[in-house]
GROMACS .gro file of C-alpha atoms in nm:
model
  166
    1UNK     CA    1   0.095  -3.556   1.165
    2UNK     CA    2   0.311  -3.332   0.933
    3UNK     CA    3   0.634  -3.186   1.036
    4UNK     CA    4   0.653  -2.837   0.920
    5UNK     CA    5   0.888  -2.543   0.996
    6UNK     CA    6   0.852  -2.180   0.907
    7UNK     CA    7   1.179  -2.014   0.778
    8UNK     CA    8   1.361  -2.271   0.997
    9UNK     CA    9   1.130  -2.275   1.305
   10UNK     CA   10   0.907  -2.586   1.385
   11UNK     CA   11   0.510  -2.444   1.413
   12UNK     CA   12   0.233  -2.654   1.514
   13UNK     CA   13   0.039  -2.809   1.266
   14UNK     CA   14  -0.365  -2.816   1.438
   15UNK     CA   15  -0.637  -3.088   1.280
   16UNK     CA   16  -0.558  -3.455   1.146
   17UNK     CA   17  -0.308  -3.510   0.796
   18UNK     CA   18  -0.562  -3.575   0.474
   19UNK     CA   19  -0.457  -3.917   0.416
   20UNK     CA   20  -0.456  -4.064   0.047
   21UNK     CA   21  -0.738  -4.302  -0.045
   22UNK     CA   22  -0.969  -4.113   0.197
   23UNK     CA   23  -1.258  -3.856   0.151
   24UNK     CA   24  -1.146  -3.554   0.197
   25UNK     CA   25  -1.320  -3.388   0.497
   26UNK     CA   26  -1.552  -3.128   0.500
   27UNK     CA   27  -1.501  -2.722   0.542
   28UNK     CA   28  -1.635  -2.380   0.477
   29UNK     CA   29  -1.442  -2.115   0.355
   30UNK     CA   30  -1.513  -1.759   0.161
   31UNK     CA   31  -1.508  -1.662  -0.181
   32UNK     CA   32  -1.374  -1.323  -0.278
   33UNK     CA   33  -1.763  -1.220  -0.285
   34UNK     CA   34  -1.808  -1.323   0.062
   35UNK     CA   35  -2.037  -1.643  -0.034
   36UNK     CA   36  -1.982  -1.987   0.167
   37UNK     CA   37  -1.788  -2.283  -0.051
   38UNK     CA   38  -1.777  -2.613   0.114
   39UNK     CA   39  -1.630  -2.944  -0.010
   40UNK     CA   40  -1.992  -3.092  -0.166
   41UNK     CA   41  -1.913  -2.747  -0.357
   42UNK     CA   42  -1.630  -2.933  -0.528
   43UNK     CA   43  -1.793  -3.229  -0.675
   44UNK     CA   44  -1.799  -3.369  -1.006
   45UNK     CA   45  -1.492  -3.242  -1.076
   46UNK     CA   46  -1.141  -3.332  -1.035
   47UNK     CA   47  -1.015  -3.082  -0.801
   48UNK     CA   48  -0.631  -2.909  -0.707
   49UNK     CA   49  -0.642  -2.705  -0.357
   50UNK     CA   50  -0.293  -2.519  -0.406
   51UNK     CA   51  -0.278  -2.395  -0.007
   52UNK     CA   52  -0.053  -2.131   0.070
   53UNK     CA   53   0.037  -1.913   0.403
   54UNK     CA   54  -0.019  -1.571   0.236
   55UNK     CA   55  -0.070  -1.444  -0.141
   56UNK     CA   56   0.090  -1.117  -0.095
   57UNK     CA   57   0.455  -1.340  -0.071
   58UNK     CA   58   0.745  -1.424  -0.345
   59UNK     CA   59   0.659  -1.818  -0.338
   60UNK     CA   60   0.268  -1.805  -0.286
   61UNK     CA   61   0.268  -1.560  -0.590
   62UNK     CA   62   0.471  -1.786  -0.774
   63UNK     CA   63   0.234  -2.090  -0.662
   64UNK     CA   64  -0.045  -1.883  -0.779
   65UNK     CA   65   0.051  -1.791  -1.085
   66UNK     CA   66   0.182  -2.163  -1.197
   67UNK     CA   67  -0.133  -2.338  -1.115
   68UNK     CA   68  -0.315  -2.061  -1.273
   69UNK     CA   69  -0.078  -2.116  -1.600
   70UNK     CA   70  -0.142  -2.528  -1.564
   71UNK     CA   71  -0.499  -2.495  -1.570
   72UNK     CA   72  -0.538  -2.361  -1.946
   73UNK     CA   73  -0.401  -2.716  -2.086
   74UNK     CA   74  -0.628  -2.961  -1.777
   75UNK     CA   75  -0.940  -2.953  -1.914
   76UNK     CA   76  -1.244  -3.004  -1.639
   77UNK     CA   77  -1.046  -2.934  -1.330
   78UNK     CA   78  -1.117  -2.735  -1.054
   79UNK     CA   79  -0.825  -2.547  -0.896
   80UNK     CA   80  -0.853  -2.344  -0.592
   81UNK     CA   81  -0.605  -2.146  -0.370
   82UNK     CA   82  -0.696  -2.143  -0.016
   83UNK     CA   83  -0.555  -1.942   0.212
   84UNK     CA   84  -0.584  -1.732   0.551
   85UNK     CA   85  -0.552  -1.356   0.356
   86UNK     CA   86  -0.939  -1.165   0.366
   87UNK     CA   87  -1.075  -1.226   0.099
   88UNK     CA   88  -1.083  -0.860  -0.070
   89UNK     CA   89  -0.667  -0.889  -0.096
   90UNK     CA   90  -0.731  -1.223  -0.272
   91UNK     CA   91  -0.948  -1.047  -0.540
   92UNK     CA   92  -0.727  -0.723  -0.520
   93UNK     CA   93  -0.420  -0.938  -0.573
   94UNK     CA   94  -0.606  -1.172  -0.856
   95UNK     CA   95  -0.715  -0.843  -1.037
   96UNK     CA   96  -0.424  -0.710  -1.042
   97UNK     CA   97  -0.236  -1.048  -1.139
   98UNK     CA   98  -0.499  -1.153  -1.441
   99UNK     CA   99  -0.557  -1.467  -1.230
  100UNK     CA  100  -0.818  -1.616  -1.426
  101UNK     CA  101  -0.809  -2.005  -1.382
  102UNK     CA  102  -0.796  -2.049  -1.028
  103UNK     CA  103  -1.010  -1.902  -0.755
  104UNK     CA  104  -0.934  -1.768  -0.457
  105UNK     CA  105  -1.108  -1.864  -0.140
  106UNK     CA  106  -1.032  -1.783   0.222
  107UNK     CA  107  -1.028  -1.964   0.538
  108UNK     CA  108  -0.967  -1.620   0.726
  109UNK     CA  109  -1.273  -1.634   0.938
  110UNK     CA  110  -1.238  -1.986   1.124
  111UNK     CA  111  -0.934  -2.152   0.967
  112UNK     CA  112  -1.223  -2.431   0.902
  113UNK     CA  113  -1.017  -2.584   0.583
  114UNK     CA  114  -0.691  -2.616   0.775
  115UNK     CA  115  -0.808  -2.772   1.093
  116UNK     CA  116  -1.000  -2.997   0.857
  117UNK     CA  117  -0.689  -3.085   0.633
  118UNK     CA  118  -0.419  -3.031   0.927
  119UNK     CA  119  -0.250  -2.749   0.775
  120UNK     CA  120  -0.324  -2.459   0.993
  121UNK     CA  121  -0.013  -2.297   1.144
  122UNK     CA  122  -0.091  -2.267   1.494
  123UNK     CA  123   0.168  -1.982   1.617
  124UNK     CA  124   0.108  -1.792   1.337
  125UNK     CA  125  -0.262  -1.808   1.209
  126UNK     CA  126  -0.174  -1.920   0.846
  127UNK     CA  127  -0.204  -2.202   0.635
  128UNK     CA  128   0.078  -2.470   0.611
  129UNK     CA  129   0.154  -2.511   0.231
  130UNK     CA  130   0.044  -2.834   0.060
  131UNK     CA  131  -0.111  -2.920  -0.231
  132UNK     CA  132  -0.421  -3.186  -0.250
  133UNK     CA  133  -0.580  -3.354  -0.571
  134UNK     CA  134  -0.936  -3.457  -0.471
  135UNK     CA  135  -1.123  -3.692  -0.766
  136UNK     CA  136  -1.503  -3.620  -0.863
  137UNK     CA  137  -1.635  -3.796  -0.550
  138UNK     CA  138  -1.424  -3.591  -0.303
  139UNK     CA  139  -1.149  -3.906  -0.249
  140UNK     CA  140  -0.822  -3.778  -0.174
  141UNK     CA  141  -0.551  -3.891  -0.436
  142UNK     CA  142  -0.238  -3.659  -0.397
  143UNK     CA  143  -0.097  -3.539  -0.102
  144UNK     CA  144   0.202  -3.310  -0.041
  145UNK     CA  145   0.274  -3.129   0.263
  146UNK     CA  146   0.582  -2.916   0.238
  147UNK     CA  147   0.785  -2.982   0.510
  148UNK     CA  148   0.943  -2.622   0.519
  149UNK     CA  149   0.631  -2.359   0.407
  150UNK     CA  150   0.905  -2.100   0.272
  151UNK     CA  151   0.985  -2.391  -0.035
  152UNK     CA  152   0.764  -2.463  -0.333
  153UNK     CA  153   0.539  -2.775  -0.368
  154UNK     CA  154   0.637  -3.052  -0.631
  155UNK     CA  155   0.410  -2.894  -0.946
  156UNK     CA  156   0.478  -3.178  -1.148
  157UNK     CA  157   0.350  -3.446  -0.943
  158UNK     CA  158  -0.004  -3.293  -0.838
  159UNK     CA  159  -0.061  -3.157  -1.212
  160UNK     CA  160   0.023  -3.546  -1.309
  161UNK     CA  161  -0.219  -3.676  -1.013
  162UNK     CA  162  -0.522  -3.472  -1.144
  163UNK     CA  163  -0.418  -3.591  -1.504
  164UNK     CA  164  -0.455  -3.889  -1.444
  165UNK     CA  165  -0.806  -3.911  -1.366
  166UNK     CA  166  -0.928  -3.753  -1.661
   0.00000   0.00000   0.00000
């Protein structure tokens, strides 16, 4: 399992670590409009779930925004940010960011995608942040769990991992 502190503090990580060379395991979560996305959602493309504790903070905004920059020059790639926040701030925050590339999707009502991808924060009922490249068949090829969830994920290396399956 990961280690993973919050602004210093060691939290408990609940579910199993997404290993690479695995399928990624399955979850529901919400879109901004309420409707149900689960993994077989994602298929056929290469994916990026950017996962971050809350979207309303300085480096989940900054997350955000970066993938959402990245995506103009990918071509067919999914990219999704998951995370705990309801899902009308995610579209209230998105609106009023001109977030236009990614998609928002919460895990607010069961924490289903971080039990499933071990990055639900037990102590405080967020998500972990990580970043996973799935391929078109749901395999798991990148893999980053940031060990402290105040510090920003390696950008470089997932936006290289989805590259190079197109």
């Amino acid at each position: 399992m990961a280690s993973i502190t919050f602004k210093g503090s060691p939290v408990t990580l609940v579910g199993n670590e997404v290993k690479v060379g695995k399928q990624a395991p399955d979850f529901t979560v919400l879109t901004n409009s309420l409707g149900e996305v689960s993994l077989s959602d994602l298929a056929g493309k290469v994916t990026i779930i950017s996962v971050i504790p809350s979207i309303d903070t300085g480096v989940c905004d900054a997350q955000t925004r970066r993938f959402n920059e990245e995506a103009s020059g990918l071509g067919p790639v999914n990219i999704y940010t998951i995370s705990a926040d309801l899902p009308f701030a995610q579209a209230r925050w998105c609106g009023a960011n001109g977030i236009e590339n990614v998609e928002t999707l919460s895990d607010h009502r069961d924490m289903s995608f971080g039990e499933a991808f071990g990055v639900y924060m037990k102590e405080l009922r967020l998500l972990a942040r990580a970043v996973f490249v799935l391929d078109p068949h749901g395999k798991v090829v990148y893999t980053e769990y940031v060990s402290e969830a105040t510090n920003h994920p390696n950008y470089e290396k997932a936006i290289e991992a989805a590259k190079s399956l197109l």
